[in-house]
XYZ file of C-alpha atoms in Angstrom:
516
model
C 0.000 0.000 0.000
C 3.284 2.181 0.454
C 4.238 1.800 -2.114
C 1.250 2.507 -4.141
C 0.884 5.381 -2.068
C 4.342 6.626 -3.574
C 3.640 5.833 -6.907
C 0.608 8.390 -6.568
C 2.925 10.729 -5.687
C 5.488 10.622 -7.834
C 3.176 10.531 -11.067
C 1.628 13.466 -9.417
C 4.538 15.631 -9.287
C 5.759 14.384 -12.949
C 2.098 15.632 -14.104
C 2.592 19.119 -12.295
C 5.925 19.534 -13.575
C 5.060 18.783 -16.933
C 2.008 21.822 -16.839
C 4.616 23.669 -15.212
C 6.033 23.487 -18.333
C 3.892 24.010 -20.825
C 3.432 27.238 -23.036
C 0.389 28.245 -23.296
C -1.043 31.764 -24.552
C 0.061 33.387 -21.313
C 3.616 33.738 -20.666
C 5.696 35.401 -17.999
C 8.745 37.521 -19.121
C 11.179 39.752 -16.533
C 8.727 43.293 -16.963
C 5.376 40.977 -15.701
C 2.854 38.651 -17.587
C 1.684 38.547 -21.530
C -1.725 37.035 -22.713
C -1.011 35.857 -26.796
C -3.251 34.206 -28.911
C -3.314 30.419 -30.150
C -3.370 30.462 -34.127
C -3.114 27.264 -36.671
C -0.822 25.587 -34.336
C 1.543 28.485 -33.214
C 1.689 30.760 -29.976
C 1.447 34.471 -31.288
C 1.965 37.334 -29.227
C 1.638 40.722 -31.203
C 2.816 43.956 -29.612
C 5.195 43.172 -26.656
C 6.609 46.834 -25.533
C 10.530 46.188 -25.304
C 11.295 49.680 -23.782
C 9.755 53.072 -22.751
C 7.959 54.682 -25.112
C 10.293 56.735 -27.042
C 8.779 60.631 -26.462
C 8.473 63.727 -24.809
C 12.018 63.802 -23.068
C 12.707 60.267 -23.959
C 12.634 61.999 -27.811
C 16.482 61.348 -29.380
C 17.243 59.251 -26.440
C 19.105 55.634 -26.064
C 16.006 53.293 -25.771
C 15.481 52.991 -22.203
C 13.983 49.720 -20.060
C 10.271 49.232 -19.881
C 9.000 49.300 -16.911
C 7.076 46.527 -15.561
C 3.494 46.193 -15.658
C 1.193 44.657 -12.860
C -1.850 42.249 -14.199
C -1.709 40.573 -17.696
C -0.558 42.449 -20.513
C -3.067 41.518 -23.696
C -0.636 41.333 -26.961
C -2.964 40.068 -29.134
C -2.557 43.050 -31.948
C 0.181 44.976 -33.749
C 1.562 48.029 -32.335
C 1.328 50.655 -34.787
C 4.744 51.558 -37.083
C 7.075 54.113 -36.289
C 6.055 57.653 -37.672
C 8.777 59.830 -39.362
C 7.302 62.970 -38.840
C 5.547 65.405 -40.962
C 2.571 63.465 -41.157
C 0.275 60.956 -38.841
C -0.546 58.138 -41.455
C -2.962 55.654 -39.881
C -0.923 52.949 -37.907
C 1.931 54.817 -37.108
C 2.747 56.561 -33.571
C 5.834 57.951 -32.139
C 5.292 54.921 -29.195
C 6.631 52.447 -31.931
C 9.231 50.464 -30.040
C 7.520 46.606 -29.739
C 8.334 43.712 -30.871
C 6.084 40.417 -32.093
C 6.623 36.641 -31.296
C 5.520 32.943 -33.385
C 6.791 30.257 -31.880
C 6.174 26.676 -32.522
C 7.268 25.392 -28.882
C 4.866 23.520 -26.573
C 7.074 23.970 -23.677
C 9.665 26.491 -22.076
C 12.267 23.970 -21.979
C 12.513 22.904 -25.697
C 15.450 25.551 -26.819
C 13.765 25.866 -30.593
C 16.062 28.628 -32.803
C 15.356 32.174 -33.118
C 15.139 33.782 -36.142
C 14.922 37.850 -35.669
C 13.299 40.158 -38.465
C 14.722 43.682 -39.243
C 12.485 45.660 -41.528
C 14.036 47.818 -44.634
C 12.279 51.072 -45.916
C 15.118 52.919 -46.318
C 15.546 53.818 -42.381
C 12.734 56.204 -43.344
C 9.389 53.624 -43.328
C 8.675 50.378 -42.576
C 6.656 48.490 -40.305
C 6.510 44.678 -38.684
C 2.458 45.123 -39.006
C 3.170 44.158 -43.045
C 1.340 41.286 -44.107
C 4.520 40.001 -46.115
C 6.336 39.805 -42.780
C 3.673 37.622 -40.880
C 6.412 34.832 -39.019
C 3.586 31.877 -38.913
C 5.111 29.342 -42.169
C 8.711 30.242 -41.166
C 7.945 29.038 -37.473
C 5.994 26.331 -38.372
C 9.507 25.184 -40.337
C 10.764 24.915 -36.503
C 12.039 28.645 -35.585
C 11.023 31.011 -32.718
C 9.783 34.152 -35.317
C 10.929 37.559 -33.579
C 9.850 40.937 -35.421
C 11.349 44.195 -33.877
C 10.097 47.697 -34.375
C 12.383 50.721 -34.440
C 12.688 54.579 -34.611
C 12.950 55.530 -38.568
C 13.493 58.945 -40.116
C 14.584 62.103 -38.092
C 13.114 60.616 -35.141
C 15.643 57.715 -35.411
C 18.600 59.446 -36.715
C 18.851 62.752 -36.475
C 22.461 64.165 -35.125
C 22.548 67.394 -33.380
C 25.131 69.610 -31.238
C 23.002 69.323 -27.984
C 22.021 65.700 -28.415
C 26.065 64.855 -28.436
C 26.547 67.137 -25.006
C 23.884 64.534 -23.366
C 25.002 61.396 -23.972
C 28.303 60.438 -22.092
C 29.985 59.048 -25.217
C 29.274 63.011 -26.927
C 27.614 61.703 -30.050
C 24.202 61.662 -31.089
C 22.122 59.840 -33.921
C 21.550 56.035 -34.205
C 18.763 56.122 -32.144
C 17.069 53.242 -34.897
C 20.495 51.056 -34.418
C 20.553 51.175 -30.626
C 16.257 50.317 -30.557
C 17.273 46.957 -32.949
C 20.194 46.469 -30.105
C 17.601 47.022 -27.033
C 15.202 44.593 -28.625
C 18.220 41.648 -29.280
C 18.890 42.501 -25.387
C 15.201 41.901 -24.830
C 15.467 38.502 -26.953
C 18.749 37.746 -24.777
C 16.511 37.898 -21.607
C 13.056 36.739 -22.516
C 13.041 34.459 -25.310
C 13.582 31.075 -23.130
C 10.032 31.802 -21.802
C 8.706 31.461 -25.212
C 10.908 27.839 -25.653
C 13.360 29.869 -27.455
C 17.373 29.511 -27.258
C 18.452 32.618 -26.408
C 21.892 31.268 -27.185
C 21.186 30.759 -30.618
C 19.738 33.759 -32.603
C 20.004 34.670 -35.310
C 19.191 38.294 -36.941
C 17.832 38.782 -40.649
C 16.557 41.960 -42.657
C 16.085 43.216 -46.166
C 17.631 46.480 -47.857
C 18.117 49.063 -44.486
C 17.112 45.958 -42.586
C 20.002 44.159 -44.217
C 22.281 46.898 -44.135
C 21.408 47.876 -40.525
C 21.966 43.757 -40.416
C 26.017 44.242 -41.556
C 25.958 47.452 -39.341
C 25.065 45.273 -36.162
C 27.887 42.783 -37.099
C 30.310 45.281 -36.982
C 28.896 47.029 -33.845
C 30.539 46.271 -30.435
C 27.640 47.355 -29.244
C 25.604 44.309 -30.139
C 28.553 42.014 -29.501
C 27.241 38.554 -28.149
C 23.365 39.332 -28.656
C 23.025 37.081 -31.612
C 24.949 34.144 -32.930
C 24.459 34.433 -36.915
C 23.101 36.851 -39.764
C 21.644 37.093 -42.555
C 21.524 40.316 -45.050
C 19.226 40.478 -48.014
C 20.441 43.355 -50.456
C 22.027 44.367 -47.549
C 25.762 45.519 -46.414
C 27.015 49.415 -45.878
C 30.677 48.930 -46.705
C 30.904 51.884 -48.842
C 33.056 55.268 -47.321
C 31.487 58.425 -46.169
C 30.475 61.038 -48.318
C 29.261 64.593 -47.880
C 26.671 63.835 -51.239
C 25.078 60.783 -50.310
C 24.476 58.195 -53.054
C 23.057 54.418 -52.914
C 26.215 52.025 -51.701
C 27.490 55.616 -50.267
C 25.208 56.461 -47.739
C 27.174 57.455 -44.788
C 28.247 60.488 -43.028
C 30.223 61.635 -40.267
C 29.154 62.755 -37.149
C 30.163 66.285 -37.485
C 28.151 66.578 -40.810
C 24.955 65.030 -38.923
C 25.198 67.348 -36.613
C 25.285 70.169 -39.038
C 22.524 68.936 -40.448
C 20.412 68.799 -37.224
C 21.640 72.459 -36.978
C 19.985 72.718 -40.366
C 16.677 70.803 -39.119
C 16.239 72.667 -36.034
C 16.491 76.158 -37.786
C 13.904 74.973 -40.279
C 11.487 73.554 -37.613
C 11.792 77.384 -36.158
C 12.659 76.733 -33.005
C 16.173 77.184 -31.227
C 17.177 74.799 -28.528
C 15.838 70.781 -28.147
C 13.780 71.426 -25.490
C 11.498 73.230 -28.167
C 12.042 70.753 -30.538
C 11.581 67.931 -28.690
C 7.847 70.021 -27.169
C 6.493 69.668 -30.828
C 4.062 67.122 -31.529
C 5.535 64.052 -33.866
C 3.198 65.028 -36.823
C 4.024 68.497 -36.827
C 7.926 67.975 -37.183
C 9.228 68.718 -40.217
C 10.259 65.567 -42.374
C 14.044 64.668 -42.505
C 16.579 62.654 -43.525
C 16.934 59.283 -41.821
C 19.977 57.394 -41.879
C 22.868 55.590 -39.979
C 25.927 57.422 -39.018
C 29.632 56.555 -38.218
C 29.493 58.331 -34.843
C 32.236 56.242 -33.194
C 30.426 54.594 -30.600
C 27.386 52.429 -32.383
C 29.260 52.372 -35.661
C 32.987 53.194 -34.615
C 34.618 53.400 -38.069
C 33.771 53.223 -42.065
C 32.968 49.469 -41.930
C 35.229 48.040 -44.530
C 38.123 48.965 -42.430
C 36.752 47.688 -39.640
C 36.827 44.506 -41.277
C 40.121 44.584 -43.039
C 41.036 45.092 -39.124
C 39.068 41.824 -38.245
C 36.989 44.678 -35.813
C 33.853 42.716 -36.153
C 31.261 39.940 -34.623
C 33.209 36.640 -36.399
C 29.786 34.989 -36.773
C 28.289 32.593 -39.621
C 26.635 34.784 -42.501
C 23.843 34.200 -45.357
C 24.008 37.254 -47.378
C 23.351 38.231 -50.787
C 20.828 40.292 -53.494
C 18.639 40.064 -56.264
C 19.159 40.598 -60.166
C 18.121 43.049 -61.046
C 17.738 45.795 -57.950
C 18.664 48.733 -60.379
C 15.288 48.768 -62.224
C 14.611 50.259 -58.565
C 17.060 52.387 -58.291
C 17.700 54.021 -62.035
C 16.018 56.920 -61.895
C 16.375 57.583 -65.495
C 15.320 55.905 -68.579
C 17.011 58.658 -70.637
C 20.711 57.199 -71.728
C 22.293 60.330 -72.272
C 20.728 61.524 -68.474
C 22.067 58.017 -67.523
C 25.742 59.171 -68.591
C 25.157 62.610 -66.842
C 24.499 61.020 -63.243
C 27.351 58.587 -63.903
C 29.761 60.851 -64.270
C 28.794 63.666 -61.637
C 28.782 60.416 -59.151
C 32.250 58.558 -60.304
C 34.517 61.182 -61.714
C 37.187 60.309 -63.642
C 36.590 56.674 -63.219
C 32.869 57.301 -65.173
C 34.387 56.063 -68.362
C 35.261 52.890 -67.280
C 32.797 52.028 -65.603
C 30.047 52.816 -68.994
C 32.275 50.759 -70.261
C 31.879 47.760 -67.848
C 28.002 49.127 -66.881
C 27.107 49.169 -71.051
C 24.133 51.331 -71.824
C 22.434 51.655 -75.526
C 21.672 54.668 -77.567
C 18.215 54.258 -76.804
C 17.231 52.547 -73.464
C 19.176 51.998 -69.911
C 18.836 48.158 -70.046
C 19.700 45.863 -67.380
C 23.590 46.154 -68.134
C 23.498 49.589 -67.212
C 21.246 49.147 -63.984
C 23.284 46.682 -63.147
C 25.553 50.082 -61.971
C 22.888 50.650 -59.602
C 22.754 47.112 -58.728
C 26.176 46.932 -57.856
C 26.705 50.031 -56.171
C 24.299 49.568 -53.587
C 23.962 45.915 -52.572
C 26.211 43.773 -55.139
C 29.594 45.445 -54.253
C 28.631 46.001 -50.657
C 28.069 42.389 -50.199
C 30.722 41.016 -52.559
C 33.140 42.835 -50.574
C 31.865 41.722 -47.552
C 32.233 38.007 -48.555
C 35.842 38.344 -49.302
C 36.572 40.863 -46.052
C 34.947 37.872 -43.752
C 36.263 35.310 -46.150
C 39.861 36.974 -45.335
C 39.838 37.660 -41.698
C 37.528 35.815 -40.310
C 37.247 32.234 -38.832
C 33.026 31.867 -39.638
C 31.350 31.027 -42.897
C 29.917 32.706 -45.673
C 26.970 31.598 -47.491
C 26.446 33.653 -50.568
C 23.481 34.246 -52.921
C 22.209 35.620 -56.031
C 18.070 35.867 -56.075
C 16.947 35.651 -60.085
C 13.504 34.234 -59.491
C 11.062 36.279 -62.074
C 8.446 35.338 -65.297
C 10.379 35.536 -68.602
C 8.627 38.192 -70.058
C 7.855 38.294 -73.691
C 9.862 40.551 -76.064
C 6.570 43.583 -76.300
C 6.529 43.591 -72.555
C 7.729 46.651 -70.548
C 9.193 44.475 -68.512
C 11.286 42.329 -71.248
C 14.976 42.053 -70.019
C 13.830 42.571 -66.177
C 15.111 39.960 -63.604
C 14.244 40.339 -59.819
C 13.159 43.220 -58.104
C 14.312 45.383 -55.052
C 12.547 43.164 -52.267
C 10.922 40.526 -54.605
C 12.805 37.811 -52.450
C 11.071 38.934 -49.206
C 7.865 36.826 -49.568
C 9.757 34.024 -50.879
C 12.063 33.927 -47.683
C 8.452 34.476 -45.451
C 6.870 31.797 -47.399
C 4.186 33.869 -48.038
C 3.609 33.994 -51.638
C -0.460 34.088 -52.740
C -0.881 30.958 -54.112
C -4.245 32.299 -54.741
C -2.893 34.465 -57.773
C -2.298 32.453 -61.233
C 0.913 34.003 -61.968
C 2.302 31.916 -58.865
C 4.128 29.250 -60.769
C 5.009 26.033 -59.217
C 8.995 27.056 -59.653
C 8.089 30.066 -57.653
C 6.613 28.088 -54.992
C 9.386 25.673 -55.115
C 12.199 28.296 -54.464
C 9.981 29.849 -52.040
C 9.877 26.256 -49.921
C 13.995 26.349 -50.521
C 14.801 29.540 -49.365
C 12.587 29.034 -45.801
C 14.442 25.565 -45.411
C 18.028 27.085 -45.980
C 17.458 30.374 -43.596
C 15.370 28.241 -40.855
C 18.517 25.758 -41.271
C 20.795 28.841 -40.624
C 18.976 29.794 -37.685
C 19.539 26.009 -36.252
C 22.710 25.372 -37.324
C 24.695 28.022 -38.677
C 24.997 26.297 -41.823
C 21.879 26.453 -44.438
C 22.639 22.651 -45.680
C 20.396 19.781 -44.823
C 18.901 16.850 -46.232
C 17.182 16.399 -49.529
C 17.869 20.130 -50.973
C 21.307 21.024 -52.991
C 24.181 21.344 -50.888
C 25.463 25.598 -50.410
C 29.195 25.378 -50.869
C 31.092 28.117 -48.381
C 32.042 30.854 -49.983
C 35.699 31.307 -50.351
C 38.091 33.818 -52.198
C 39.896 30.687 -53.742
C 36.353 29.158 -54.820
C 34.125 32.179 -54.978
C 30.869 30.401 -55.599
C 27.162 31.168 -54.880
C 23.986 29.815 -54.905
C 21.366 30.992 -57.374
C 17.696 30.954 -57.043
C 16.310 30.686 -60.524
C 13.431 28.417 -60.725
C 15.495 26.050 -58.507
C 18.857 26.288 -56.504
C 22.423 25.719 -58.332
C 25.387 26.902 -57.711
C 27.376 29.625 -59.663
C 30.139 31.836 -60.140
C 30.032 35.779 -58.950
C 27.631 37.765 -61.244
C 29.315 40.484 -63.350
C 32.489 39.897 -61.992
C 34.738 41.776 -64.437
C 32.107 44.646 -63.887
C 32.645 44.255 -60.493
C 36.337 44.462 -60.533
C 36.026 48.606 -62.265
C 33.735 49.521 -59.648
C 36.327 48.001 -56.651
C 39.271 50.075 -58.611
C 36.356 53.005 -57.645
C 35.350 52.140 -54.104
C 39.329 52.039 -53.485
C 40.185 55.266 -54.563
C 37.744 56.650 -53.023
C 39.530 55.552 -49.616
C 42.549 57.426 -51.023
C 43.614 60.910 -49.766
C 42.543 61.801 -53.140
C 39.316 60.286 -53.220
C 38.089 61.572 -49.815
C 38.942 65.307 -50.892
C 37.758 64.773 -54.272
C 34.109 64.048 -52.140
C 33.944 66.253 -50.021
């Protein structure tokens, strides 16, 4: 009868244990308790704050902690998107900083991957809220699905005299970077309560996501918050330069501040205080981007990694085909030539030469300038820079998934869009539509396996799908989505090759006066 009676026990305290650890839709994280939602065999919990609201005095600050809440906290809906300023679209708020969790884990103690999602737009726009970025088929491919908000625009980057004098590191702007690095830190802490491994995350994000992506790599800031990364038409490897241009975005912390100087003057007020006292939607719009202050980004990035100054972590990066038809503002050829050579100088001529264009049209071999100048050399150069002086692999790509269009369409001679890849990666192509071909649907399934197996084991390989060599400078070779995956050589290489002669001399004494 004893030891019946022990039995009982025993199998009584397995049973509790066992609900003890169980997810269900409520959770418990470090600031108090969250109430999610169950949906098609996921836990979803939309709209988890990750720190303070980001106004009133808190306006151009460092994110700071969120305070902790008594109760249950319901986070069954989207926070609304960061505002820029100017205007109050519907959706967007200055209280923007929250982040969104899928995860396919039925108990706290499983340890599943994270995979976390850094939205582009161009640090000026963007949202998690966007249908395209919903985490439920990439989760349900065994991944925790993370989506971070962040400050955009002026609001998340603007640089300004005052701002420097009050942080203690005396620089200002990045305000966007250091929200993506709060939210990792949030990950870092909270995560295991969703059955997460908060030793083994990885971050991912398309065009400024992607760039902001290679920005956190090379950030001691975010050192040890995530253990891989993955950059679609991503990568900000290009110098500083008073005139901006695509794949030369960045500027110094002096000009920022200028600049702020500039902002403040036009907003028609003369100290922070005042600025900061004006409602979001009444701010004057203004230029949003990532700086090289010193601190969050110490140093123009492709020295940094000559140095081997970087996070030595396992990388997917790569682009699509055809991201100029996004980015060549002209259609003119003899306009075409005019912006080539106000951008590149003397070194214009060579590079029409190797960047073709006809006496009628700019076809692709001309936007392939574009192409290459914002995301092909950025990430080329950051395959070889890691492939050089670093110890972790590289796993390069070239996206070309796109209809063959016939010769009297506008589109004839286009390959794959700015951001076409996005719903691919997301799985969340509408198979609804009849121009969804099977190939597209096929790639789609191949690109979630080989990120999701990134996210697990720092390696996209696995069974049954084509094996992705390492990229190396003695075997340079990619992978290439194009109706299935293959491997390849470097696209354009030769082409390539004229604009590295170009992104060299522009690290010259030379070419930093001749920019200025």
């Amino acid at each position: 009868m004893k030891n019946i009676f022990i039995a009982v026990v025993l199998t009584s305290l397995t049973f509790s244990s066992t609900i003890a650890q169980s997810l269900t839709t409520q959770v418990q994280v470090k600031q108090g308790r969250l109430q999610g939602t169950a949906e098609d065999g996921l836990l979803v919990f939309k709209g988890i704050p990750f720190a303070k609201p980001p106004v009133g005095d808190l306006r151009w600050r460092a994110p700071q902690p969120v305070k902790k809440w008594d109760g249950v906290l319901q986070v069954n809906k989207f926070a609304p998107g960061p505002i820029q300023g100017g205007n109050l679209p519907s959706g967007k708020s200055e209280d923007c900083l929250y982040l969104n969790v899928w995860t396919p884990a039925k108990s706290v103690k499983e340890k599943v991957p994270v995979l976390v999602w850094i939205y582009g737009g161009g640090f000026g726009a963007g949202a998690t809220s966007e249908t395209t970025y919903n985490g439920k088929n990439l989760a349900k491919k065994g991944v925790v699905l993370v989506s971070i908000a962040y400050r955009v625009g002026q609001l998340g980057f603007m640089a300004h005299p005052e701002l420097s004098a009050e942080n203690p590191k005396n620089v200002s702007g990045n305000y966007g970077l250091l929200d993506m690095i709060a939210g990792l830190q949030w990950v870092k802490e909270n995560i295991a309560a969703f059955g997460g491994d908060p030793n083994k995350v990885t971050i991912f994000g398309e065009s400024a996501g992607g760039i902001a992506v290679s920005m956190l790599c090379a950030s001691p800031l975010a050192k040890g918050l995530f253990n891989g990364a993955i950059s679609q038409s991503g990568g900000s490897f290009g110098p500083s330069r008073l005139t901006t241009y695509p794949g030369e975005n960045m500027k110094t912390l002096k000009t920022a501040e200028n600049e702020g100087l500039d902002y403040m003057k036009n907003a028609g007020v003369t100290s922070i205080e005042k600025l900061r006292s004006i409602e979001a939607d009444k701010l004057p719009a203004g230029r949003g981007w990532p700086i090289v202050d010193g601190w969050v980004i110490p140093d123009d990035q492709y020295k940094l990694y000559e140095a081997g100054k970087y996070n030595d972590i396992p990388v997917l990066i790569g682009y699509n085909s055809d991201e100029g038809a996004s980015f060549t503002r002209t259609k003119d050829p003899k306009e075409f030539i005019s912006s080539v050579e106000t951008r590149y100088g003397k070194f214009a001529e060579n590079l029409l030469k190797a960047y073709p264009v006809s006496d009628s049209s700019v076809p692709k071999t001309a936007r392939d300038l574009s192409r290459d100048a914002a995301f092909g050399w950025q990430t080329w150069s950051w395959a070889r820079l890691q492939a050089k002086t670093g110890k972790s692999k590289v796993f390069f790509y070239y996206f070309d998934q796109h209809p063959d269009h016939p010769k009297d369409s506008p589109y004839y001679g286009f390959g794959s869009y700015h951001g076409q890849e996005v719903a691919y990666v997301f799985e969340n192509l509408d198979k609804a539509n009849p121009q969804t071909s099977k190939s597209d649907l096929a790639v789609s399934d191949l690109m979630g396996t080989y990120w999701t197996n990134f996210a697990k084991y720092g390696d996209p390989n696995g069974k049954d799908i084509p094996n992705w060599p390492a990229f190396s400078n003695s075997d340079p070779k990619l992978m290439y989505f194009n109706n299935s995956a293959y491997t390849g050589p470097v696209p354009s290489l030769k082409s390539l090759e004229v604009l590295d002669s170009y992104f060299s001399w522009r690290r010259t004494p030379e070419g930093e006066a001749w920019a200025k």
